[in-house]
Tab-separated table of C-alpha atoms and ligand atoms in Angstrom:
chain	number	residue	atom	x	y	z
Z	1	UNK	CA	67.201	50.579	88.371
Z	2	UNK	CA	67.872	46.767	88.254
Z	3	UNK	CA	71.418	47.916	87.103
Z	4	UNK	CA	72.130	49.907	90.345
Z	5	UNK	CA	70.930	46.854	92.458
Z	6	UNK	CA	73.387	44.589	90.897
Z	7	UNK	CA	76.139	47.499	91.088
Z	8	UNK	CA	75.357	47.522	94.627
Z	9	UNK	CA	76.651	44.177	95.263
Z	10	UNK	CA	80.180	45.001	94.186
Z	11	UNK	CA	80.422	48.808	94.374
Z	12	UNK	CA	82.137	48.839	98.007
Z	13	UNK	CA	84.225	46.050	97.242
Z	14	UNK	CA	86.184	48.054	94.765
Z	15	UNK	CA	85.475	51.587	95.240
Z	16	UNK	CA	86.254	51.533	99.084
Z	17	UNK	CA	89.800	50.599	97.997
Z	18	UNK	CA	90.275	53.140	94.995
Z	19	UNK	CA	92.491	55.756	96.622
Z	20	UNK	CA	91.345	58.385	93.995
Z	21	UNK	CA	87.581	57.624	95.197
Z	22	UNK	CA	88.705	58.175	98.928
Z	23	UNK	CA	90.460	61.467	97.905
Z	24	UNK	CA	87.547	62.821	95.971
Z	25	UNK	CA	84.916	61.946	98.895
Z	26	UNK	CA	87.453	63.837	101.222
Z	27	UNK	CA	87.693	66.823	99.020
Z	28	UNK	CA	83.976	66.978	98.748
Z	29	UNK	CA	83.524	66.790	102.296
Z	30	UNK	CA	85.943	69.566	102.903
Z	31	UNK	CA	84.778	71.599	99.951
Z	32	UNK	CA	81.080	71.851	102.003
Z	33	UNK	CA	83.096	73.063	104.817
Z	34	UNK	CA	80.191	71.710	107.320
Z	35	UNK	CA	79.413	73.372	110.528
Z	36	UNK	CA	77.638	71.981	113.531
Z	37	UNK	CA	73.944	71.932	113.082
Z	38	UNK	CA	74.065	72.212	109.324
Z	39	UNK	CA	71.750	70.097	107.022
Z	40	UNK	CA	73.246	68.557	104.022
Z	41	UNK	CA	71.904	66.648	101.302
Z	42	UNK	CA	73.692	63.767	99.448
Z	43	UNK	CA	71.483	63.367	96.334
Z	44	UNK	CA	72.202	59.824	95.077
Z	45	UNK	CA	73.976	58.647	98.162
Z	46	UNK	CA	74.611	54.997	97.078
Z	47	UNK	CA	76.217	52.965	99.844
Z	48	UNK	CA	76.694	56.129	102.050
Z	49	UNK	CA	80.355	56.742	101.683
Z	50	UNK	CA	80.241	60.343	101.223
Z	51	UNK	CA	78.072	60.706	104.271
Z	52	UNK	CA	80.609	58.582	106.183
Z	53	UNK	CA	83.347	61.286	105.285
Z	54	UNK	CA	81.015	64.261	105.873
Z	55	UNK	CA	80.538	62.781	109.606
Z	56	UNK	CA	84.023	62.193	110.365
Z	57	UNK	CA	84.780	65.734	109.369
Z	58	UNK	CA	81.821	67.450	111.389
Z	59	UNK	CA	80.112	64.969	113.751
Z	60	UNK	CA	77.442	67.307	114.546
Z	61	UNK	CA	76.260	67.908	111.142
Z	62	UNK	CA	72.706	66.527	110.002
Z	63	UNK	CA	72.687	64.832	106.693
Z	64	UNK	CA	69.916	63.309	104.373
Z	65	UNK	CA	71.145	60.705	101.658
Z	66	UNK	CA	68.540	59.728	99.152
Z	67	UNK	CA	68.651	57.124	96.493
Z	68	UNK	CA	66.337	55.139	94.429
Z	69	UNK	CA	67.955	51.611	94.758
Z	70	UNK	CA	67.158	49.664	97.831
Z	71	UNK	CA	70.168	47.505	97.746
Z	72	UNK	CA	72.418	50.413	97.757
Z	73	UNK	CA	70.481	51.931	100.844
Z	74	UNK	CA	70.670	48.755	102.522
Z	75	UNK	CA	74.301	48.761	102.474
Z	76	UNK	CA	74.472	52.426	103.402
Z	77	UNK	CA	72.303	51.507	106.617
Z	78	UNK	CA	74.556	48.267	107.442
Z	79	UNK	CA	77.322	51.298	107.805
Z	80	UNK	CA	75.452	52.951	110.559
Z	81	UNK	CA	76.179	50.700	113.122
Z	82	UNK	CA	80.300	51.220	112.487
Z	83	UNK	CA	79.892	54.839	112.557
Z	84	UNK	CA	79.556	56.893	115.622
Z	85	UNK	CA	76.548	59.306	115.618
Z	86	UNK	CA	75.185	57.847	112.290
Z	87	UNK	CA	71.886	57.066	113.747
Z	88	UNK	CA	71.259	60.284	115.083
Z	89	UNK	CA	72.768	62.496	112.374
Z	90	UNK	CA	71.759	60.398	109.212
Z	91	UNK	CA	68.653	59.766	107.381
Z	92	UNK	CA	68.495	57.666	104.564
Z	93	UNK	CA	65.341	57.813	101.792
Z	94	UNK	CA	64.518	56.167	98.954
Z	95	UNK	CA	63.255	58.522	96.269
Z	96	UNK	CA	63.560	58.686	92.320
Z	97	UNK	CA	65.722	61.735	91.460
Z	98	UNK	CA	63.966	61.789	88.170
Z	99	UNK	CA	61.061	63.525	89.746
Z	100	UNK	CA	61.259	65.912	92.746
Z	101	UNK	CA	63.473	65.890	95.869
Z	102	UNK	CA	61.101	65.067	98.660
Z	103	UNK	CA	61.998	68.048	100.805
Z	104	UNK	CA	60.564	71.717	101.120
Z	105	UNK	CA	62.109	74.805	99.760
Z	106	UNK	CA	65.637	76.068	101.195
Z	107	UNK	CA	66.120	73.524	103.768
Z	108	UNK	CA	69.845	72.420	103.427
Z	109	UNK	CA	73.066	74.593	103.918
Z	110	UNK	CA	74.956	72.325	101.307
Z	111	UNK	CA	74.519	69.627	98.987
Z	112	UNK	CA	76.610	67.011	97.197
Z	113	UNK	CA	75.781	65.042	94.021
Z	114	UNK	CA	78.548	62.266	93.309
Z	115	UNK	CA	78.462	60.487	90.005
Z	116	UNK	CA	74.798	60.732	89.814
Z	117	UNK	CA	73.783	63.439	87.403
Z	118	UNK	CA	74.862	61.719	84.441
Z	119	UNK	CA	72.533	58.561	85.232
Z	120	UNK	CA	69.362	60.607	85.715
Z	121	UNK	CA	67.008	61.247	82.761
Z	122	UNK	CA	66.995	65.096	83.034
Z	123	UNK	CA	70.192	66.580	84.687
Z	124	UNK	CA	68.666	69.940	84.434
Z	125	UNK	CA	65.589	68.962	86.512
Z	126	UNK	CA	67.837	67.433	89.190
Z	127	UNK	CA	69.817	70.681	89.387
Z	128	UNK	CA	67.038	72.749	89.520
Z	129	UNK	CA	65.685	70.359	92.193
Z	130	UNK	CA	68.830	70.845	94.335
Z	131	UNK	CA	68.837	74.525	93.693
Z	132	UNK	CA	65.257	74.848	95.256
Z	133	UNK	CA	66.149	72.772	98.311
Z	134	UNK	CA	69.313	74.755	99.077
Z	135	UNK	CA	69.146	77.972	101.061
Z	136	UNK	CA	70.568	80.936	99.732
Z	137	UNK	CA	74.334	81.030	99.769
Z	138	UNK	CA	74.078	77.059	100.099
Z	139	UNK	CA	76.919	75.134	98.241
Z	140	UNK	CA	76.696	72.413	95.772
Z	141	UNK	CA	79.412	70.206	95.029
Z	142	UNK	CA	78.871	68.070	92.133
Z	143	UNK	CA	81.105	65.162	90.718
Z	144	UNK	CA	80.096	63.763	87.005
Z	145	UNK	CA	82.295	62.082	84.755
Z	146	UNK	CA	83.408	64.048	81.577
Z	147	UNK	CA	82.661	63.169	77.799
Z	148	UNK	CA	84.043	59.686	76.985
Z	149	UNK	CA	85.303	58.699	80.328
Z	150	UNK	CA	87.519	55.648	80.870
Z	151	UNK	CA	88.188	53.373	83.915
Z	152	UNK	CA	91.695	52.472	83.228
Z	153	UNK	CA	93.381	56.124	84.127
Z	154	UNK	CA	91.481	55.791	87.403
Z	155	UNK	CA	93.686	52.384	88.253
Z	156	UNK	CA	96.479	54.315	87.078
Z	157	UNK	CA	96.232	57.099	89.448
Z	158	UNK	CA	95.489	54.475	92.301
Z	159	UNK	CA	98.633	53.056	91.540
Z	160	UNK	CA	100.225	56.539	91.444
Z	161	UNK	CA	98.918	57.312	94.883
Z	162	UNK	CA	99.957	54.124	96.319
Z	163	UNK	CA	103.245	54.720	95.310
Z	164	UNK	CA	103.446	57.956	96.885
Z	165	UNK	CA	101.865	56.313	100.253
Z	166	UNK	CA	103.949	53.335	100.561
Z	167	UNK	CA	107.245	54.023	98.339
Z	168	UNK	CA	108.843	50.608	99.222
Z	169	UNK	CA	105.934	48.220	99.880
Z	170	UNK	CA	103.493	49.233	96.987
Z	171	UNK	CA	104.159	46.297	94.819
Z	172	UNK	CA	103.441	43.967	97.620
Z	173	UNK	CA	100.086	45.963	98.653
Z	174	UNK	CA	98.972	46.034	94.820
Z	175	UNK	CA	99.643	42.463	94.136
Z	176	UNK	CA	97.778	41.549	97.275
Z	177	UNK	CA	94.727	43.744	96.272
Z	178	UNK	CA	94.483	42.454	92.579
Z	179	UNK	CA	94.762	38.733	93.953
Z	180	UNK	CA	91.862	39.380	96.671
Z	181	UNK	CA	89.452	41.574	94.572
Z	182	UNK	CA	89.997	40.010	91.156
Z	183	UNK	CA	86.407	38.591	91.007
Z	184	UNK	CA	84.846	41.833	91.974
Z	185	UNK	CA	87.394	43.666	89.691
Z	186	UNK	CA	86.219	41.786	86.819
Z	187	UNK	CA	82.509	42.470	87.427
Z	188	UNK	CA	83.269	46.181	88.185
Z	189	UNK	CA	84.707	46.333	85.075
Z	190	UNK	CA	82.158	45.103	83.116
Z	191	UNK	CA	79.607	47.188	84.810
Z	192	UNK	CA	81.673	50.279	84.126
Z	193	UNK	CA	81.721	49.291	80.307
Z	194	UNK	CA	77.948	48.962	80.299
Z	195	UNK	CA	77.752	52.349	81.792
Z	196	UNK	CA	80.032	53.715	79.205
Z	197	UNK	CA	77.743	52.466	76.352
Z	198	UNK	CA	74.404	53.724	77.838
Z	199	UNK	CA	73.218	56.179	75.309
Z	200	UNK	CA	70.708	57.551	77.490
Z	201	UNK	CA	73.554	58.851	80.130
Z	202	UNK	CA	74.787	62.011	79.855
Z	203	UNK	CA	78.705	62.661	79.862
Z	204	UNK	CA	79.255	66.251	79.729
Z	205	UNK	CA	81.843	68.517	77.918
Z	206	UNK	CA	83.365	71.284	80.145
Z	207	UNK	CA	81.097	74.172	78.478
Z	208	UNK	CA	77.948	72.075	78.426
Z	209	UNK	CA	78.502	71.409	82.361
Z	210	UNK	CA	79.149	75.105	83.091
Z	211	UNK	CA	75.964	76.255	81.079
Z	212	UNK	CA	73.579	73.687	82.640
Z	213	UNK	CA	75.020	74.564	86.043
Z	214	UNK	CA	74.409	78.159	85.477
Z	215	UNK	CA	71.254	77.773	83.609
Z	216	UNK	CA	69.840	75.970	86.746
Z	217	UNK	CA	70.486	79.086	88.909
Z	218	UNK	CA	74.035	78.470	90.398
Z	219	UNK	CA	76.975	80.684	90.128
Z	220	UNK	CA	80.068	78.634	89.502
Z	221	UNK	CA	82.983	78.630	91.782
Z	222	UNK	CA	85.614	76.238	90.615
Z	223	UNK	CA	85.488	73.413	87.973
Z	224	UNK	CA	88.249	70.968	87.816
Z	225	UNK	CA	89.287	67.319	86.967
Z	226	UNK	CA	89.982	64.804	89.607
Z	227	UNK	CA	89.687	60.920	89.891
Z	228	UNK	CA	92.477	60.137	87.100
Z	229	UNK	CA	91.020	62.999	85.096
Z	230	UNK	CA	87.633	60.952	85.009
Z	231	UNK	CA	85.325	63.214	86.871
Z	232	UNK	CA	84.616	66.820	86.888
Z	233	UNK	CA	84.604	68.465	90.281
Z	234	UNK	CA	82.573	71.385	90.506
Z	235	UNK	CA	81.723	73.726	93.097
Z	236	UNK	CA	79.011	76.227	92.960
Z	237	UNK	CA	76.664	78.569	95.204
Z	238	UNK	CA	73.196	79.296	95.169
Z	239	UNK	CA	73.125	83.266	94.852
Z	240	UNK	CA	70.714	85.538	96.382
Z	241	UNK	CA	67.929	86.479	93.704
Z	242	UNK	CA	68.963	89.501	91.807
Z	243	UNK	CA	66.568	92.580	92.603
Z	244	UNK	CA	64.261	93.399	89.870
Z	245	UNK	CA	64.952	96.675	87.858
Z	246	UNK	CA	61.106	97.500	87.962
Z	247	UNK	CA	61.196	97.058	91.747
Z	248	UNK	CA	63.885	99.389	92.108
Z	249	UNK	CA	62.490	102.038	89.714
Z	250	UNK	CA	59.192	102.403	91.370
Z	251	UNK	CA	60.369	102.486	95.101
A	1	SAM	C1	77.880	55.648	90.698
A	1	SAM	S1	76.832	55.395	92.099
A	1	SAM	C2	77.304	56.784	93.093
A	1	SAM	C3	77.061	56.443	94.549
A	1	SAM	C4	77.753	57.614	95.613
A	1	SAM	N1	77.068	59.034	95.234
A	1	SAM	C5	78.844	57.641	95.565
A	1	SAM	O1	79.856	58.423	95.224
A	1	SAM	O2	79.494	56.461	96.057
A	1	SAM	C6	75.439	56.101	91.484
A	1	SAM	C7	74.180	56.222	92.519
A	1	SAM	O3	73.114	56.855	91.729
A	1	SAM	C8	71.941	56.309	92.223
A	1	SAM	N2	70.747	56.761	91.207
A	1	SAM	C9	71.072	56.703	89.862
A	1	SAM	N3	69.834	57.147	89.259
A	1	SAM	C10	68.951	57.587	90.209
A	1	SAM	C11	67.724	58.169	90.291
A	1	SAM	N4	67.216	58.414	89.082
A	1	SAM	N5	67.143	58.402	91.585
A	1	SAM	C12	67.970	58.293	92.568
A	1	SAM	N6	69.075	57.709	92.576
A	1	SAM	C13	69.962	57.332	91.574
A	1	SAM	C14	72.236	54.856	92.075
A	1	SAM	O4	71.254	53.941	92.730
A	1	SAM	C15	73.461	54.738	92.452
A	1	SAM	O5	73.504	54.669	94.087
């Protein structure tokens, strides 16, 4: 927990400037395809960046963000003043995803869990909890780092995307970013090296992730790598329970 409290101090300084991260959040929000009145869960919402993207896509969605790090939630709360509709639509809650998700069964139409699963003690418990709170047909967007993740391919992807967006000016933009963000970048890289070294964290191979998601009751829709190939982007749905053979037999 103390680690995430420290991470909260630098998180947005770097992440909000990283083009692959912004693309990833956009893709996650679009994948949930939220409709007016839907209730969406962001499990491990951090500083609320995904919630921001979600509300921009569908201002009439209702969203709940939960996280156990007060410093992350505090930063998410500060964004509320800048984002139209936030205070009427978003609820932030402090809760530990190592236990249970503090909601009843089948209350959400969609759920996002972005770069959190690897950090919890029991990824299977978290996925079963998300499965429980999703209604039947509800969609899960799960983003989580692969086995042996690296940070430099993400920066490489950032430069690539910057080159595409600003073909002539990108060297000036990039130099400006490096100069302004250097101290944050240094701390960010150290913290990421720490994450990589944590033996208690779960960096999953493709097959491990697929079986985990399916064992927790989801039906896999798609799985690809994003974020400079340093994140799995998985879409899954909570299927209707299968009718029991015996039930049909005795009808
Ligand atoms: C890498 S950040 C990702 C934040 C956010 N999802 C995003 O994409 O920007 C990981 C987040 O997971 C939260 N987290 C880690 N373990 C948790 C737990 N057991 N319960 C609740 N939140 C947890 C951290 O506090 C942190 O905000």
